[in-house]
Amino acid sequence: MVAFALMAALLSGCDSDASILDPAGPAADRIFNLFWILHVPAIIVFIVVMALLVLAIMRGRRAKDDDLVRDKPSWTGPFIMTSGVIVPTIVLMGAFLISLNDMSALSAPPRPAVMTIQVEANDWWWKVTYPEADAVTANEIHIPVGEPVMIELTTDDVLHSFWVPRLQVKMDTVNGTTNELWLQADEPGRYRGQCAEFCGLQHANMLFYVVAEERADFDRWLDNESQVADPGAQVAEGAEIFMASTCVGCHQIRGTTADGQVGPDLTHLASRETIAAGILPNTRQNLADFITRPHELKPGVTMPPTNYPPEQLEALLDYLESLD
Ligand code: CUA
């Protein structure tokens, strides 16, 4: 009971949009089942061992010294052999074989992946490339619902780990190596992902979202992302300010002279739900704050603060908000 209560208390702290106990795809279903297959026997064994311990303490207190000497335990007795050797061997071998079977099933998608998406981890954000569509975005991975996609994982710097708890196991990004992981979501929705390997100051704020949508919506989104920016004449002033700023040294806006490769591609910035690697809703105020005082919002971030006179900042925000 104590174990169940403790577990319930711990699990209730888990965020429901990022919990393995709320699986949303075939891989996560397996992980969810394995979780209970391993935990239920562990809880039963824990309760039995605790009960035996309490029993032993109570009997030990009642026994006299003479009895203890006379009742020397026999290490080959049937109770010791059964509960100490045979049962643990069966339980551990069973858990091992079931885990092995699940690991092998999780290594490949149930049917061939419909596309490859490249995800590159950076301190502290995720670059997302759709090589077949020439589309590049950041911290937001759109996938068609009900279809397996292959994710190719790399890192531009240190070790990170790509984890979408409601969809798949974790997978590390290792320098010099490309690791593969498949994703499939069975319900349309927005699934939170998190870097799961300590990578520095903003490790806990290295978030991303997987957005699973119906095929037609996904195709429309991908088609838009593959287009170059076309902001229009009414934001020309803001575009000019951007192109003359230091922003272009790090950020790319496809179809313009901004071709920096250090930070996120901003070609369709306004189409994203969040900024700053998933930690802030993509609102005008948050954009303004992140441009003018990034280190207060994300200590350690490489982006320098940039200050503009108010009317220039408004024009710049108009331009950035037009990049949809
Ligand atoms: Cu990237 Cu932790």
GROMACS .gro file of C-alpha atoms and ligand atoms in nm:
model
  326
    1MET     CA    1   0.000   0.000   0.000
    2VAL     CA    2   0.282   0.236   0.092
    3ALA     CA    3   0.448   0.164  -0.242
    4PHE     CA    4   0.125   0.229  -0.436
    5ALA     CA    5   0.059   0.550  -0.244
    6LEU     CA    6   0.416   0.670  -0.297
    7MET     CA    7   0.398   0.591  -0.667
    8ALA     CA    8   0.063   0.767  -0.709
    9ALA     CA    9   0.203   1.073  -0.532
   10LEU     CA   10   0.515   1.078  -0.753
   11LEU     CA   11   0.326   1.019  -1.076
   12SER     CA   12   0.064   1.283  -1.007
   13GLY     CA   13   0.346   1.536  -1.042
   14CYS     CA   14   0.402   1.431  -1.404
   15ASP     CA   15   0.285   1.674  -1.668
   16SER     CA   16   0.007   1.510  -1.869
   17ASP     CA   17   0.135   1.647  -2.202
   18ALA     CA   18   0.467   1.473  -2.138
   19SER     CA   19   0.393   1.154  -1.945
   20ILE     CA   20   0.474   0.796  -2.046
   21LEU     CA   21   0.153   0.701  -1.862
   22ASP     CA   22  -0.053   0.872  -2.132
   23PRO     CA   23   0.076   0.697  -2.447
   24ALA     CA   24  -0.030   0.832  -2.789
   25GLY     CA   25   0.134   0.598  -3.039
   26PRO     CA   26   0.231   0.233  -3.098
   27ALA     CA   27   0.583   0.272  -2.954
   28ALA     CA   28   0.456   0.450  -2.644
   29ASP     CA   29   0.188   0.181  -2.598
   30ARG     CA   30   0.462  -0.080  -2.571
   31ILE     CA   31   0.658   0.130  -2.323
   32PHE     CA   32   0.343   0.185  -2.116
   33ASN     CA   33   0.273  -0.190  -2.105
   34LEU     CA   34   0.634  -0.269  -2.017
   35PHE     CA   35   0.620  -0.011  -1.737
   36TRP     CA   36   0.339  -0.202  -1.565
   37ILE     CA   37   0.478  -0.548  -1.649
   38LEU     CA   38   0.797  -0.451  -1.462
   39HIS     CA   39   0.637  -0.248  -1.183
   40VAL     CA   40   0.355  -0.476  -1.069
   41PRO     CA   41   0.586  -0.774  -0.987
   42ALA     CA   42   0.833  -0.531  -0.825
   43ILE     CA   43   0.561  -0.392  -0.600
   44ILE     CA   44   0.437  -0.743  -0.508
   45VAL     CA   45   0.793  -0.859  -0.428
   46PHE     CA   46   0.848  -0.543  -0.220
   47ILE     CA   47   0.532  -0.605  -0.016
   48VAL     CA   48   0.616  -0.976   0.043
   49VAL     CA   49   0.975  -0.898   0.147
   50MET     CA   50   0.859  -0.623   0.385
   51ALA     CA   51   0.601  -0.858   0.538
   52LEU     CA   52   0.867  -1.126   0.592
   53LEU     CA   53   1.100  -0.869   0.744
   54VAL     CA   54   0.835  -0.756   0.994
   55LEU     CA   55   0.762  -1.122   1.076
   56ALA     CA   56   1.132  -1.196   1.131
   57ILE     CA   57   1.172  -0.895   1.360
   58MET     CA   58   0.871  -1.000   1.569
   59ARG     CA   59   0.987  -1.364   1.596
   60GLY     CA   60   1.345  -1.258   1.674
   61ARG     CA   61   1.225  -1.050   1.970
   62ARG     CA   62   1.027  -1.339   2.114
   63ALA     CA   63   1.301  -1.601   2.073
   64LYS     CA   64   1.545  -1.670   2.353
   65ASP     CA   65   1.919  -1.685   2.293
   66ASP     CA   66   1.911  -2.066   2.322
   67ASP     CA   67   1.648  -2.091   2.045
   68LEU     CA   68   1.855  -1.875   1.810
   69VAL     CA   69   2.157  -2.101   1.855
   70ARG     CA   70   1.950  -2.417   1.804
   71ASP     CA   71   1.762  -2.281   1.496
   72LYS     CA   72   2.068  -2.219   1.281
   73PRO     CA   73   1.938  -2.135   0.932
   74SER     CA   74   1.999  -2.392   0.664
   75TRP     CA   75   2.119  -2.223   0.341
   76THR     CA   76   1.998  -2.512   0.128
   77GLY     CA   77   1.652  -2.540   0.287
   78PRO     CA   78   1.347  -2.541   0.056
   79PHE     CA   79   1.233  -2.191   0.164
   80ILE     CA   80   1.571  -2.028   0.092
   81MET     CA   81   1.609  -2.213  -0.239
   82THR     CA   82   1.258  -2.123  -0.356
   83SER     CA   83   1.234  -1.760  -0.246
   84GLY     CA   84   1.603  -1.673  -0.281
   85VAL     CA   85   1.702  -1.852  -0.601
   86ILE     CA   86   1.419  -2.001  -0.805
   87VAL     CA   87   1.160  -1.718  -0.782
   88PRO     CA   88   1.410  -1.432  -0.843
   89THR     CA   89   1.559  -1.620  -1.139
   90ILE     CA   90   1.216  -1.669  -1.298
   91VAL     CA   91   1.110  -1.306  -1.232
   92LEU     CA   92   1.437  -1.150  -1.355
   93MET     CA   93   1.469  -1.377  -1.660
   94GLY     CA   94   1.106  -1.304  -1.751
   95ALA     CA   95   1.161  -0.927  -1.718
   96PHE     CA   96   1.481  -0.951  -1.922
   97LEU     CA   97   1.321  -1.148  -2.207
   98ILE     CA   98   1.014  -0.921  -2.221
   99SER     CA   99   1.238  -0.609  -2.226
  100LEU     CA  100   1.454  -0.762  -2.498
  101ASN     CA  101   1.149  -0.833  -2.710
  102ASP     CA  102   1.023  -0.474  -2.666
  103MET     CA  103   1.365  -0.324  -2.742
  104SER     CA  104   1.378  -0.513  -3.068
  105ALA     CA  105   1.020  -0.412  -3.156
  106LEU     CA  106   1.095  -0.044  -3.082
  107SER     CA  107   1.402  -0.033  -3.304
  108ALA     CA  108   1.204  -0.029  -3.630
  109PRO     CA  109   0.863   0.113  -3.724
  110PRO     CA  110   0.571  -0.131  -3.772
  111ARG     CA  111   0.569  -0.039  -4.143
  112PRO     CA  112   0.813   0.159  -4.360
  113ALA     CA  113   0.851   0.525  -4.259
  114VAL     CA  114   0.680   0.771  -4.495
  115MET     CA  115   0.952   1.036  -4.465
  116THR     CA  116   1.279   1.129  -4.300
  117ILE     CA  117   1.311   1.437  -4.082
  118GLN     CA  118   1.654   1.556  -3.968
  119VAL     CA  119   1.678   1.696  -3.616
  120GLU     CA  120   1.999   1.861  -3.504
  121ALA     CA  121   2.043   1.940  -3.134
  122ASN     CA  122   2.213   2.269  -3.047
  123ASP     CA  123   2.285   2.449  -2.721
  124TRP     CA  124   1.986   2.496  -2.650
  125TRP     CA  125   1.740   2.445  -2.931
  126TRP     CA  126   1.648   2.197  -3.205
  127LYS     CA  127   1.697   2.253  -3.579
  128VAL     CA  128   1.437   2.061  -3.781
  129THR     CA  129   1.494   1.993  -4.153
  130TYR     CA  130   1.263   1.825  -4.404
  131PRO     CA  131   1.525   1.739  -4.670
  132GLU     CA  132   1.275   1.621  -4.931
  133ALA     CA  133   1.083   1.951  -4.910
  134ASP     CA  134   1.369   2.198  -4.856
  135ALA     CA  135   1.197   2.315  -4.538
  136VAL     CA  136   1.379   2.420  -4.222
  137THR     CA  137   1.221   2.512  -3.890
  138ALA     CA  138   1.304   2.499  -3.520
  139ASN     CA  139   1.169   2.342  -3.202
  140GLU     CA  140   0.850   2.225  -3.374
  141ILE     CA  141   0.824   1.896  -3.563
  142HIS     CA  142   0.508   1.849  -3.768
  143ILE     CA  143   0.418   1.492  -3.864
  144PRO     CA  144   0.117   1.336  -4.037
  145VAL     CA  145  -0.103   1.153  -3.786
  146GLY     CA  146  -0.107   0.771  -3.797
  147GLU     CA  147   0.201   0.746  -4.020
  148PRO     CA  148   0.551   0.648  -3.905
  149VAL     CA  149   0.830   0.898  -3.977
  150MET     CA  150   1.202   0.848  -3.930
  151ILE     CA  151   1.395   1.103  -3.727
  152GLU     CA  152   1.770   1.134  -3.798
  153LEU     CA  153   1.935   1.275  -3.489
  154THR     CA  154   2.264   1.463  -3.478
  155THR     CA  155   2.422   1.726  -3.255
  156ASP     CA  156   2.610   2.043  -3.339
  157ASP     CA  157   2.788   2.051  -3.003
  158VAL     CA  158   2.755   1.839  -2.688
  159LEU     CA  159   2.549   1.532  -2.598
  160HIS     CA  160   2.173   1.590  -2.588
  161SER     CA  161   1.886   1.343  -2.577
  162PHE     CA  162   1.569   1.361  -2.784
  163TRP     CA  163   1.262   1.255  -2.584
  164VAL     CA  164   0.889   1.276  -2.655
  165PRO     CA  165   0.748   1.081  -2.357
  166ARG     CA  166   0.401   1.027  -2.506
  167LEU     CA  167   0.544   0.885  -2.832
  168GLN     CA  168   0.881   0.708  -2.797
  169VAL     CA  169   1.186   0.616  -2.593
  170LYS     CA  170   1.476   0.859  -2.549
  171MET     CA  171   1.754   0.873  -2.806
  172ASP     CA  172   2.087   1.048  -2.749
  173THR     CA  173   2.243   1.280  -3.004
  174VAL     CA  174   2.613   1.197  -3.023
  175ASN     CA  175   2.881   1.401  -3.196
  176GLY     CA  176   2.998   1.243  -3.521
  177THR     CA  177   2.711   0.992  -3.529
  178THR     CA  178   2.359   0.990  -3.671
  179ASN     CA  179   2.111   0.806  -3.452
  180GLU     CA  180   1.771   0.705  -3.583
  181LEU     CA  181   1.436   0.695  -3.411
  182TRP     CA  182   1.088   0.651  -3.557
  183LEU     CA  183   0.784   0.843  -3.439
  184GLN     CA  184   0.416   0.777  -3.486
  185ALA     CA  185   0.123   0.952  -3.320
  186ASP     CA  186  -0.219   0.792  -3.340
  187GLU     CA  187  -0.418   1.101  -3.243
  188PRO     CA  188  -0.385   1.454  -3.380
  189GLY     CA  189  -0.232   1.675  -3.114
  190ARG     CA  190   0.064   1.854  -2.972
  191TYR     CA  191   0.317   1.640  -2.786
  192ARG     CA  192   0.583   1.799  -2.573
  193GLY     CA  193   0.944   1.692  -2.616
  194GLN     CA  194   1.235   1.761  -2.387
  195CYS     CA  195   1.612   1.732  -2.394
  196ALA     CA  196   1.687   1.444  -2.156
  197GLU     CA  197   2.064   1.465  -2.123
  198PHE     CA  198   2.220   1.738  -1.912
  199CYS     CA  199   2.378   1.978  -2.163
  200GLY     CA  200   2.438   2.303  -1.977
  201LEU     CA  201   2.264   2.601  -1.827
  202GLN     CA  202   1.942   2.584  -2.033
  203HIS     CA  203   1.909   2.204  -2.046
  204ALA     CA  204   1.573   2.209  -1.869
  205ASN     CA  205   1.448   2.476  -2.110
  206MET     CA  206   1.547   2.285  -2.423
  207LEU     CA  207   1.193   2.195  -2.523
  208PHE     CA  208   1.023   2.119  -2.851
  209TYR     CA  209   0.680   2.013  -2.971
  210VAL     CA  210   0.571   1.737  -3.205
  211VAL     CA  211   0.254   1.846  -3.383
  212ALA     CA  212   0.061   1.554  -3.533
  213GLU     CA  213  -0.202   1.660  -3.785
  214GLU     CA  214  -0.423   1.511  -4.055
  215ARG     CA  215  -0.242   1.443  -4.383
  216ALA     CA  216  -0.404   1.733  -4.572
  217ASP     CA  217  -0.316   1.981  -4.295
  218PHE     CA  218   0.037   1.845  -4.275
  219ASP     CA  219   0.088   1.874  -4.652
  220ARG     CA  220  -0.038   2.232  -4.643
  221TRP     CA  221   0.197   2.314  -4.355
  222LEU     CA  222   0.500   2.154  -4.524
  223ASP     CA  223   0.424   2.325  -4.854
  224ASN     CA  224   0.414   2.662  -4.676
  225GLU     CA  225   0.736   2.590  -4.482
  226SER     CA  226   0.919   2.505  -4.805
  227GLN     CA  227   0.835   2.847  -4.957
  228VAL     CA  228   1.073   3.139  -4.917
  229ALA     CA  229   0.960   3.439  -4.711
  230ASP     CA  230   0.715   3.672  -4.884
  231PRO     CA  231   0.631   3.941  -4.630
  232GLY     CA  232   0.496   4.218  -4.859
  233ALA     CA  233   0.561   4.588  -4.893
  234GLN     CA  234   0.378   4.702  -4.580
  235VAL     CA  235   0.655   4.561  -4.358
  236ALA     CA  236   0.944   4.680  -4.577
  237GLU     CA  237   1.069   4.913  -4.304
  238GLY     CA  238   1.100   4.629  -4.052
  239ALA     CA  239   1.268   4.407  -4.313
  240GLU     CA  240   1.524   4.678  -4.377
  241ILE     CA  241   1.595   4.712  -4.003
  242PHE     CA  242   1.639   4.336  -3.972
  243MET     CA  243   1.873   4.309  -4.272
  244ALA     CA  244   2.089   4.592  -4.136
  245SER     CA  245   2.109   4.441  -3.787
  246THR     CA  246   2.344   4.188  -3.631
  247CYS     CA  247   2.052   3.935  -3.639
  248VAL     CA  248   2.152   3.826  -3.991
  249GLY     CA  249   2.485   3.697  -3.863
  250CYS     CA  250   2.304   3.411  -3.689
  251HIS     CA  251   1.957   3.377  -3.842
  252GLN     CA  252   1.847   3.276  -4.187
  253ILE     CA  253   1.535   3.403  -4.360
  254ARG     CA  254   1.517   3.215  -4.686
  255GLY     CA  255   1.460   3.440  -4.987
  256THR     CA  256   1.643   3.735  -4.825
  257THR     CA  257   2.005   3.832  -4.764
  258ALA     CA  258   1.986   3.698  -4.406
  259ASP     CA  259   2.168   3.366  -4.419
  260GLY     CA  260   2.318   3.312  -4.073
  261GLN     CA  261   2.345   2.947  -3.971
  262VAL     CA  262   2.407   2.976  -3.596
  263GLY     CA  263   2.054   3.022  -3.462
  264PRO     CA  264   1.707   2.906  -3.569
  265ASP     CA  265   1.583   2.965  -3.925
  266LEU     CA  266   1.322   3.242  -3.905
  267THR     CA  267   1.167   3.208  -4.254
  268HIS     CA  268   0.828   3.109  -4.106
  269LEU     CA  269   0.880   3.225  -3.749
  270ALA     CA  270   0.522   3.350  -3.713
  271SER     CA  271   0.382   3.004  -3.795
  272ARG     CA  272   0.536   2.856  -3.478
  273GLU     CA  273   0.347   2.833  -3.153
  274THR     CA  274   0.645   2.905  -2.929
  275ILE     CA  275   0.981   3.084  -2.930
  276ALA     CA  276   1.304   3.038  -2.732
  277ALA     CA  277   1.297   2.655  -2.766
  278GLY     CA  278   0.943   2.601  -2.648
  279ILE     CA  279   0.952   2.807  -2.329
  280LEU     CA  280   0.752   3.115  -2.441
  281PRO     CA  281   0.427   3.146  -2.639
  282ASN     CA  282   0.498   3.318  -2.971
  283THR     CA  283   0.339   3.654  -2.886
  284ARG     CA  284   0.442   4.004  -2.990
  285GLN     CA  285   0.536   4.095  -2.632
  286ASN     CA  286   0.748   3.781  -2.585
  287LEU     CA  287   0.925   3.843  -2.916
  288ALA     CA  288   1.002   4.200  -2.809
  289ASP     CA  289   1.129   4.081  -2.471
  290PHE     CA  290   1.343   3.808  -2.623
  291ILE     CA  291   1.504   4.051  -2.869
  292THR     CA  292   1.577   4.318  -2.608
  293ARG     CA  293   1.666   4.108  -2.300
  294PRO     CA  294   1.724   3.743  -2.398
  295HIS     CA  295   1.950   3.669  -2.103
  296GLU     CA  296   1.680   3.749  -1.848
  297LEU     CA  297   1.445   3.499  -2.013
  298LYS     CA  298   1.706   3.236  -2.098
  299PRO     CA  299   2.029   3.284  -1.900
  300GLY     CA  300   2.330   3.159  -2.094
  301VAL     CA  301   2.172   3.191  -2.439
  302THR     CA  302   2.422   3.293  -2.711
  303MET     CA  303   2.186   3.556  -2.858
  304PRO     CA  304   2.301   3.906  -2.759
  305PRO     CA  305   2.046   4.168  -2.651
  306THR     CA  306   1.964   4.426  -2.917
  307ASN     CA  307   1.809   4.762  -2.836
  308TYR     CA  308   1.608   4.964  -3.082
  309PRO     CA  309   1.423   5.294  -3.051
  310PRO     CA  310   1.054   5.209  -2.985
  311GLU     CA  311   0.927   5.287  -3.335
  312GLN     CA  312   1.202   5.074  -3.493
  313LEU     CA  313   1.124   4.786  -3.260
  314GLU     CA  314   0.755   4.804  -3.357
  315ALA     CA  315   0.847   4.799  -3.728
  316LEU     CA  316   1.079   4.502  -3.667
  317LEU     CA  317   0.804   4.315  -3.480
  318ASP     CA  318   0.560   4.388  -3.767
  319TYR     CA  319   0.810   4.228  -4.003
  320LEU     CA  320   0.876   3.922  -3.784
  321GLU     CA  321   0.504   3.869  -3.727
  322SER     CA  322   0.445   3.874  -4.102
  323LEU     CA  323   0.674   3.571  -4.150
  324ASP     CA  324   0.400   3.309  -4.142
  325CUA    CU1  325   2.020   1.957  -2.457
  325CUA    CU2  326   1.993   1.890  -2.229
   0.00000   0.00000   0.00000
